[in-house]
Short mmCIF file of C-alpha atoms in Angstrom, two decimals:
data_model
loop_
_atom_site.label_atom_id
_atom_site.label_comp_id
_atom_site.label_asym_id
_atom_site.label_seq_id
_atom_site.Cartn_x
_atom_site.Cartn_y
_atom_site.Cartn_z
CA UNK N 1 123.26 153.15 164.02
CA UNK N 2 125.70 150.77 161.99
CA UNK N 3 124.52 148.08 159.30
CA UNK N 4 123.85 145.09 160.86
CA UNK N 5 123.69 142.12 159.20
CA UNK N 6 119.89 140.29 158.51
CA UNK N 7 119.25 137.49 160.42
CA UNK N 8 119.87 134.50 158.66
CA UNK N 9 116.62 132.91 157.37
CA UNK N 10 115.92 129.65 159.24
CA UNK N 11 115.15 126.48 157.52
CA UNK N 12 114.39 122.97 158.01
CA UNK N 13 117.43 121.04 158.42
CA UNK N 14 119.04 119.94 155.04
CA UNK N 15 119.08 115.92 154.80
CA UNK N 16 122.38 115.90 153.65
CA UNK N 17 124.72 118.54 152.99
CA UNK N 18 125.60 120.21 149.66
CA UNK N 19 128.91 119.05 149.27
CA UNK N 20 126.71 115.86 148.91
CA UNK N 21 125.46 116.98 145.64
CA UNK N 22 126.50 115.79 142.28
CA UNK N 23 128.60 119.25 141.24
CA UNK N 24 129.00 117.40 138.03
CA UNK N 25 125.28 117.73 136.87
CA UNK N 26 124.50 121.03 139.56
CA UNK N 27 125.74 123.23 136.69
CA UNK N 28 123.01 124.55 135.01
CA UNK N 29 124.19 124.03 131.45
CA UNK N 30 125.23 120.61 132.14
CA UNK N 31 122.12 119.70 133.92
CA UNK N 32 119.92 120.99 130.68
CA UNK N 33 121.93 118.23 128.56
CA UNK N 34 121.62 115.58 130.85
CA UNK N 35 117.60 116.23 131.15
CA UNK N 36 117.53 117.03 127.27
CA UNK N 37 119.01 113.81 126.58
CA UNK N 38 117.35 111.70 129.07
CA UNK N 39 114.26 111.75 126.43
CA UNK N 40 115.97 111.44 123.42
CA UNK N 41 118.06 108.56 122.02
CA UNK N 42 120.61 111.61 120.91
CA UNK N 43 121.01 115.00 120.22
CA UNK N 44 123.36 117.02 117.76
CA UNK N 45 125.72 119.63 119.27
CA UNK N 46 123.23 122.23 117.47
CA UNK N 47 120.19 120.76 118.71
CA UNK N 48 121.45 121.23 122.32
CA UNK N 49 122.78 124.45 121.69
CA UNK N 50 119.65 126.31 120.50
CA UNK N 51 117.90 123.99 123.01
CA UNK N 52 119.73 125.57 126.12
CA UNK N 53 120.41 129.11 123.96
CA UNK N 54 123.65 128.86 125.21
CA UNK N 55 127.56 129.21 122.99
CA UNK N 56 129.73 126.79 120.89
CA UNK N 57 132.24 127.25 123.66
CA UNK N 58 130.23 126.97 126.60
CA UNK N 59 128.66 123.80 125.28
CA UNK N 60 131.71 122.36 124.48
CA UNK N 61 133.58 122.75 127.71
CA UNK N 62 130.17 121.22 129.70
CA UNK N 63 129.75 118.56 127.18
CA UNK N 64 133.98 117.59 127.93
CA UNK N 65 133.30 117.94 131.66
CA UNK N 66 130.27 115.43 131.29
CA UNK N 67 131.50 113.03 128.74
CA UNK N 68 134.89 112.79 130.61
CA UNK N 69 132.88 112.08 133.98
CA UNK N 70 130.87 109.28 131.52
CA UNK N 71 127.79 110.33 132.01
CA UNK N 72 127.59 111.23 127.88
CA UNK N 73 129.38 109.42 125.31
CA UNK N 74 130.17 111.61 122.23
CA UNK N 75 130.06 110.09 118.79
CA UNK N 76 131.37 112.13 115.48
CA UNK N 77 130.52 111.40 112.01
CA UNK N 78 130.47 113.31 109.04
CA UNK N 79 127.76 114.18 106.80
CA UNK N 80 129.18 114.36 103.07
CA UNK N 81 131.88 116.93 104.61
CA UNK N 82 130.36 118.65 107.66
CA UNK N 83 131.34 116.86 110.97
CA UNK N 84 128.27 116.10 113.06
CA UNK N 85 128.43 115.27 116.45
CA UNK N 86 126.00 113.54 118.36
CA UNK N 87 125.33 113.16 122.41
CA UNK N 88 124.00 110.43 123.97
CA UNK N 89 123.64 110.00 127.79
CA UNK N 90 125.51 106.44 129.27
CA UNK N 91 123.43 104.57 131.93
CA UNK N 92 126.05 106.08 134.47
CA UNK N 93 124.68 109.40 133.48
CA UNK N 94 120.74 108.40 133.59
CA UNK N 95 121.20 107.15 137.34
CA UNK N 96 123.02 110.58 138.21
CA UNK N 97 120.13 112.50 136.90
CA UNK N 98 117.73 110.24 138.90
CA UNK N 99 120.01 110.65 142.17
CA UNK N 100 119.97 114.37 141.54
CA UNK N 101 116.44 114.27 141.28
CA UNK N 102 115.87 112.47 144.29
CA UNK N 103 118.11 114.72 146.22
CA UNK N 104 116.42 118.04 144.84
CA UNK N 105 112.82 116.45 145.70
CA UNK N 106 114.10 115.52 149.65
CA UNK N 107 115.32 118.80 149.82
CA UNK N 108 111.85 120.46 149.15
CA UNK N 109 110.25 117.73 151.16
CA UNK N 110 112.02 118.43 153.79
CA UNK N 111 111.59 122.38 154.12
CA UNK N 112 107.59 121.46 153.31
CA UNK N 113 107.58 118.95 156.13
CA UNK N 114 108.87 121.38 159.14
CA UNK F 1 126.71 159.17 164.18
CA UNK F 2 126.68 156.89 161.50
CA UNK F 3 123.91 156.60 159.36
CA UNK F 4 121.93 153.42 158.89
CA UNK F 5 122.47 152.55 155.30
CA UNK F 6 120.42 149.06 154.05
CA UNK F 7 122.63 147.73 151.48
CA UNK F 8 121.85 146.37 148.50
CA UNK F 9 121.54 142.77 147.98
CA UNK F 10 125.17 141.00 146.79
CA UNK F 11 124.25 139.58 143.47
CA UNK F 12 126.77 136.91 144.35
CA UNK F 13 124.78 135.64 147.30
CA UNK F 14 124.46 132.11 147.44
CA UNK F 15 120.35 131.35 146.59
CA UNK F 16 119.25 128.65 149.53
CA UNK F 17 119.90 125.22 148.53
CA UNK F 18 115.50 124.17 148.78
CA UNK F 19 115.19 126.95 146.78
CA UNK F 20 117.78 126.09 143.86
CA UNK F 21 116.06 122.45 144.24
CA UNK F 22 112.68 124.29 143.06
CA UNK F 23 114.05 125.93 140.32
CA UNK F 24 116.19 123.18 139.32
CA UNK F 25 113.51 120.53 139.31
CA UNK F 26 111.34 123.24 136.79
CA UNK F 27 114.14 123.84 134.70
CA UNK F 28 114.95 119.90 133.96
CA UNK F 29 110.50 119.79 133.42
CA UNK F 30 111.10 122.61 130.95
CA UNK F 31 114.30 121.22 129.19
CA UNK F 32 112.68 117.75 129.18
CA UNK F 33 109.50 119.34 127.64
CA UNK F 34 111.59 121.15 124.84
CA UNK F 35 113.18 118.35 123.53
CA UNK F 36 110.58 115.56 124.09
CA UNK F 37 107.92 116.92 121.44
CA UNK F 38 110.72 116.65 118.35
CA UNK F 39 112.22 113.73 119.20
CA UNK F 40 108.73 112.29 119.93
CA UNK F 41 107.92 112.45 116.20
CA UNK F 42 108.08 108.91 114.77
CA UNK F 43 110.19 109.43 112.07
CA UNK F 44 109.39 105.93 110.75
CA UNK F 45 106.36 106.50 111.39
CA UNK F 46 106.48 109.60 108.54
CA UNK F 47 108.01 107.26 105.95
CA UNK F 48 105.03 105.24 106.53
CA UNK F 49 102.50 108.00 105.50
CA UNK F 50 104.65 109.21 103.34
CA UNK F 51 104.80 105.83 101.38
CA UNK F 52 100.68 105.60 101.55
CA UNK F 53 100.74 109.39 100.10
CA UNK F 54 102.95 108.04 96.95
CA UNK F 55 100.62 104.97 96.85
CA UNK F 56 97.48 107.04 97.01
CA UNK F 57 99.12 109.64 94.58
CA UNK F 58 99.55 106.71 91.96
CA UNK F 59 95.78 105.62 92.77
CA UNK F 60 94.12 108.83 92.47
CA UNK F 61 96.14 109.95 89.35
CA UNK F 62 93.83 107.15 87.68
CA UNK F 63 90.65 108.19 88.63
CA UNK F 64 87.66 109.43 86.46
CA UNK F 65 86.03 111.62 88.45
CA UNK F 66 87.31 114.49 91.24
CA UNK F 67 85.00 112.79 94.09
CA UNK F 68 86.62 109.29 93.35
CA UNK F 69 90.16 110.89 93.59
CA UNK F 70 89.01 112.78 96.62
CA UNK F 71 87.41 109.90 98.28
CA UNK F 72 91.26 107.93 97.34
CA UNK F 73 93.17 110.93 99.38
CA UNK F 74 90.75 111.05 102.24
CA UNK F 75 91.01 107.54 102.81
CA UNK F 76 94.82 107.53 102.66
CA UNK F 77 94.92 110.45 104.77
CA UNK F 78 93.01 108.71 107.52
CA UNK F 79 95.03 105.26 107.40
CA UNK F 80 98.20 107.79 107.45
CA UNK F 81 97.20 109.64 110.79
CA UNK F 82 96.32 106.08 111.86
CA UNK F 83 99.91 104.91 111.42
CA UNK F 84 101.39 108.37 112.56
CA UNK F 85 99.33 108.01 116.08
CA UNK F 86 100.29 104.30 116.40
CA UNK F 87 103.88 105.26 115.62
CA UNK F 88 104.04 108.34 117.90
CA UNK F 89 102.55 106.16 120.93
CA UNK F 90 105.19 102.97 120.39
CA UNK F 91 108.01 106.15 120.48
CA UNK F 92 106.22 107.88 123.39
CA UNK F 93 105.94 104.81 125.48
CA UNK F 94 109.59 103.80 124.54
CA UNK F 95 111.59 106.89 125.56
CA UNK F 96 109.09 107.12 128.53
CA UNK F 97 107.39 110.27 127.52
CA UNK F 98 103.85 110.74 128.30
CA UNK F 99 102.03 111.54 125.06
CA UNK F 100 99.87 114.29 127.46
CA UNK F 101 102.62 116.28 128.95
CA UNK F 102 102.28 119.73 128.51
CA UNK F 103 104.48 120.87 124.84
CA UNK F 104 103.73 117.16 123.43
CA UNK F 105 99.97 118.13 123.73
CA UNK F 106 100.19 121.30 122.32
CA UNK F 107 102.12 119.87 119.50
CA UNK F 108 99.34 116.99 118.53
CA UNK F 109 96.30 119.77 119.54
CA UNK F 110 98.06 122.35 116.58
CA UNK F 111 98.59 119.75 114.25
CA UNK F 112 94.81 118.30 114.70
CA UNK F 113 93.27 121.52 114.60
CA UNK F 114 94.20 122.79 111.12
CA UNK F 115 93.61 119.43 109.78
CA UNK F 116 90.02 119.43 111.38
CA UNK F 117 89.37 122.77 109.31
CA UNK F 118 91.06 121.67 105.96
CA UNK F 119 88.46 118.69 106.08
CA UNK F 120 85.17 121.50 106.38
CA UNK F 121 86.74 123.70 103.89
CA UNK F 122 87.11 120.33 101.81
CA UNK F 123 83.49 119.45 102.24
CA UNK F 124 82.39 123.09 101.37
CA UNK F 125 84.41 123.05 98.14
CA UNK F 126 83.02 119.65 97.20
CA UNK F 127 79.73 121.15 97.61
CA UNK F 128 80.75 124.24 95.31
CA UNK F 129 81.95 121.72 93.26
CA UNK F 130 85.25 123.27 92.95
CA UNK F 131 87.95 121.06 94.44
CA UNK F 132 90.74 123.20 92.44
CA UNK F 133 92.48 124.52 95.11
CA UNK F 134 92.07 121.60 97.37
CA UNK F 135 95.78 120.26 97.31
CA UNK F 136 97.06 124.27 97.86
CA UNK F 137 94.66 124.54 100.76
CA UNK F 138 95.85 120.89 102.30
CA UNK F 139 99.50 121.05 102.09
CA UNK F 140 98.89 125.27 103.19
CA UNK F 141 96.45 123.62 107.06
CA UNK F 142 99.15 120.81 107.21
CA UNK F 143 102.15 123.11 106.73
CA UNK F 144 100.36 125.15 109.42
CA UNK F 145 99.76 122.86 112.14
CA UNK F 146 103.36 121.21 111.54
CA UNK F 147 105.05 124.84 112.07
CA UNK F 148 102.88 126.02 114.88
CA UNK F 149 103.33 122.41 116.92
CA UNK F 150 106.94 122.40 116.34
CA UNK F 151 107.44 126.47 117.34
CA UNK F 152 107.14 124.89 120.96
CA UNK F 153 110.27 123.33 120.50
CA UNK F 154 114.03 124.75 120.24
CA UNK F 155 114.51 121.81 117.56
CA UNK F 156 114.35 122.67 114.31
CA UNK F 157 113.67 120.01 111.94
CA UNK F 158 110.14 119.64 112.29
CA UNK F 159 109.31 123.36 112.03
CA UNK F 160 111.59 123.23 108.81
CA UNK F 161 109.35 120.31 107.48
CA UNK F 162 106.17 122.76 107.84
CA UNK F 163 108.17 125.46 105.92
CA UNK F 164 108.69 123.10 103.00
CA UNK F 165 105.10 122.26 102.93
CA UNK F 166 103.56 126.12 103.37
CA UNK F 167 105.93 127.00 100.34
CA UNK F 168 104.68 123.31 98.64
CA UNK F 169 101.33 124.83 99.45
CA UNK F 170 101.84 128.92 98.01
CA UNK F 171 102.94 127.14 94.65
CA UNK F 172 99.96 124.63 94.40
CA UNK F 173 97.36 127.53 95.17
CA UNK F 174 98.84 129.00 91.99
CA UNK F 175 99.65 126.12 90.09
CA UNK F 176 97.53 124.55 86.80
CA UNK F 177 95.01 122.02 88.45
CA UNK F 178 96.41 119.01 86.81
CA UNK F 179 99.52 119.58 88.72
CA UNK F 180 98.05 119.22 91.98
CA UNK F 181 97.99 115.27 92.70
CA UNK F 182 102.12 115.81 92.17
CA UNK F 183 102.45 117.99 94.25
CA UNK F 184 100.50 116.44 96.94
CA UNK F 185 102.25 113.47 96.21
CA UNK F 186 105.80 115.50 96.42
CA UNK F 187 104.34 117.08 99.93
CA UNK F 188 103.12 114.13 101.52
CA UNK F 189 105.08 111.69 99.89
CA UNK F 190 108.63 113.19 99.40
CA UNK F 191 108.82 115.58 102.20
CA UNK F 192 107.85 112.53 104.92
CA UNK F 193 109.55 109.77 103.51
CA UNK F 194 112.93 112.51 103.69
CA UNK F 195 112.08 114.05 106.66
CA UNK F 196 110.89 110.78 108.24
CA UNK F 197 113.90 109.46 107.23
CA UNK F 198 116.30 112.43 108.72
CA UNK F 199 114.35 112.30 112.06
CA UNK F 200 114.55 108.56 112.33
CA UNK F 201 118.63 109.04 111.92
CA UNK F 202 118.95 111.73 114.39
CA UNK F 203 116.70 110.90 116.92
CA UNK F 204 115.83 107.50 116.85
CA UNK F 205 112.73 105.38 115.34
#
């Protein structure tokens, strides 16, 4: 007998569909700064990267992606001679993290509902 | 005739989009929870208590008798965690973090606990009359509570902070006893008003 292919699983109807979704805060790194900064004034690139266990690199390309989309604004200082750099999230990128939330929660309220 | 084969799942395969939301909602709870406890820490509020430690350093050093100078610390030490819970509620209510979420708990409940013990072990020395290794044994509980309430978080600075004073602490245990109202006024003064000060910078108030 050949492989078939499952079924697909059927769900509830999705409210809206993903291409919907912010794909600027869906990435998982990107979406740990957001919510990391969202309850603190700021975070150091360090403090974010031991936070979300995650690279210098990898960091660095989702912090561009976000500050360039404004949703953090990146300020660099130094201290005595080490650079510091500091996040902190923009308005713009406090109301994307509560539309993403709101999106994620009608999502599972509407697979709970049906 | 072919042979039913059930293949294995594609690791690639896209995860339903109501299922992502669960897991994403519980990963932005967990990252929230991680960085709220630090950055909760009214670093203000530390210089505060450390300026009453230096004040109630320079009172006790003056005193004639050990339960005067004990009675001067213990009354400093509860107008400090006064100011430190006033402090860490303005912060709290500020950066809209519920003092009683789950890490920020566990972060006051470790702190609380070893000081709760440090004041019966202070009462059963005072008893013994021998108070000698009272600072060792207070800067040792604080250091304590301070490292295990920060361990919930991926942020450093306040674990570092209970570091300093455990090591503060080691060298007091074995330090001559006239020594010890510096170094609890190096602990509890310096290390607060610095690390107050640090926290304050970084991470606001």
């Amino acid at each position: 007998m050949a492989y078939r292919e499952p079924a697909p699983e059927r769900h509830a109807p999705i409210p809206e569909p993903p291409e919907s979704l912010d794909r600027l805060i869906h990435a998982r790194v990107r979406l740990g700064v957001v919510s990391a900064l969202a309850v603190s004034d700021s975070l150091s690139f360090n403090d974010l990267k031991s936070l979300l266990k995650t690279t210098d690199g990898n960091l660095s390309v989702h912090a561009r992606k976000l500050e360039e989309g404004g949703y953090i604004e990146c300020r660099k200082s130094f201290e005595g001679r080490v650079p510091h750099t500091i996040y902190v999230l923009t308005e713009a990128g406090r109301n994307a993290l509560e539309r993403y939330l709101d999106h994620m929660e009608a999502l599972i309220h509407s697979v709970r509902d049906h | 005739m072919k042979i039913a084969r059930k293949l294995p799942n594609r690791p690639d395969a896209p995860e339903p989009l109501h299922t992502r939301a669960v897991h994403d909602l519980r990963f932005i709870r967990e990252t929230m929870e991680a960085a709220a406890p630090i950055t909760a820490v009214p670093g203000l509020g530390l210089v505060a208590m450390g300026l009453i430690a230096l004040a109630a350093a320079a009172l006790a050093q003056i005193q004639p008798t050990a339960e005067r100078w004990l009675a001067i610390w213990f009354a400093a030490a509860m107008l400090a965690v006064g100011v430190f819970g006033v402090t860490l509620w303005f912060k709290a209510r500020t950066s809209g973090v519920s003092l009683w979420q789950g890490s920020l708990r566990r972060f006051v409940l470790s702190l609380f606990t070893p000081m709760g013990a440090g004041a019966l072990l202070t009462t059963a020395m005072l008893l013994a009359r021998n108070i000698q290794p009272v600072p060792g044994m207070w800067l040792l509980l604080y250091g304590t509570g301070v490292v295990t309430g920060g361990a919930y978080s991926a942020i450093r600075i306040v674990p570092i902070m209970g570091i300093c004073f455990l090591c503060l602490g080691s060298l007091a245990l074995f330090s001559p006893t006239e020594w010890g109202n510096a170094m609890l006024a190096l602990g509890f003064g310096g290390f607060h008003v610095l690390f107050g000060l640090v926290i304050a910078r970084r991470y606001g108030g």
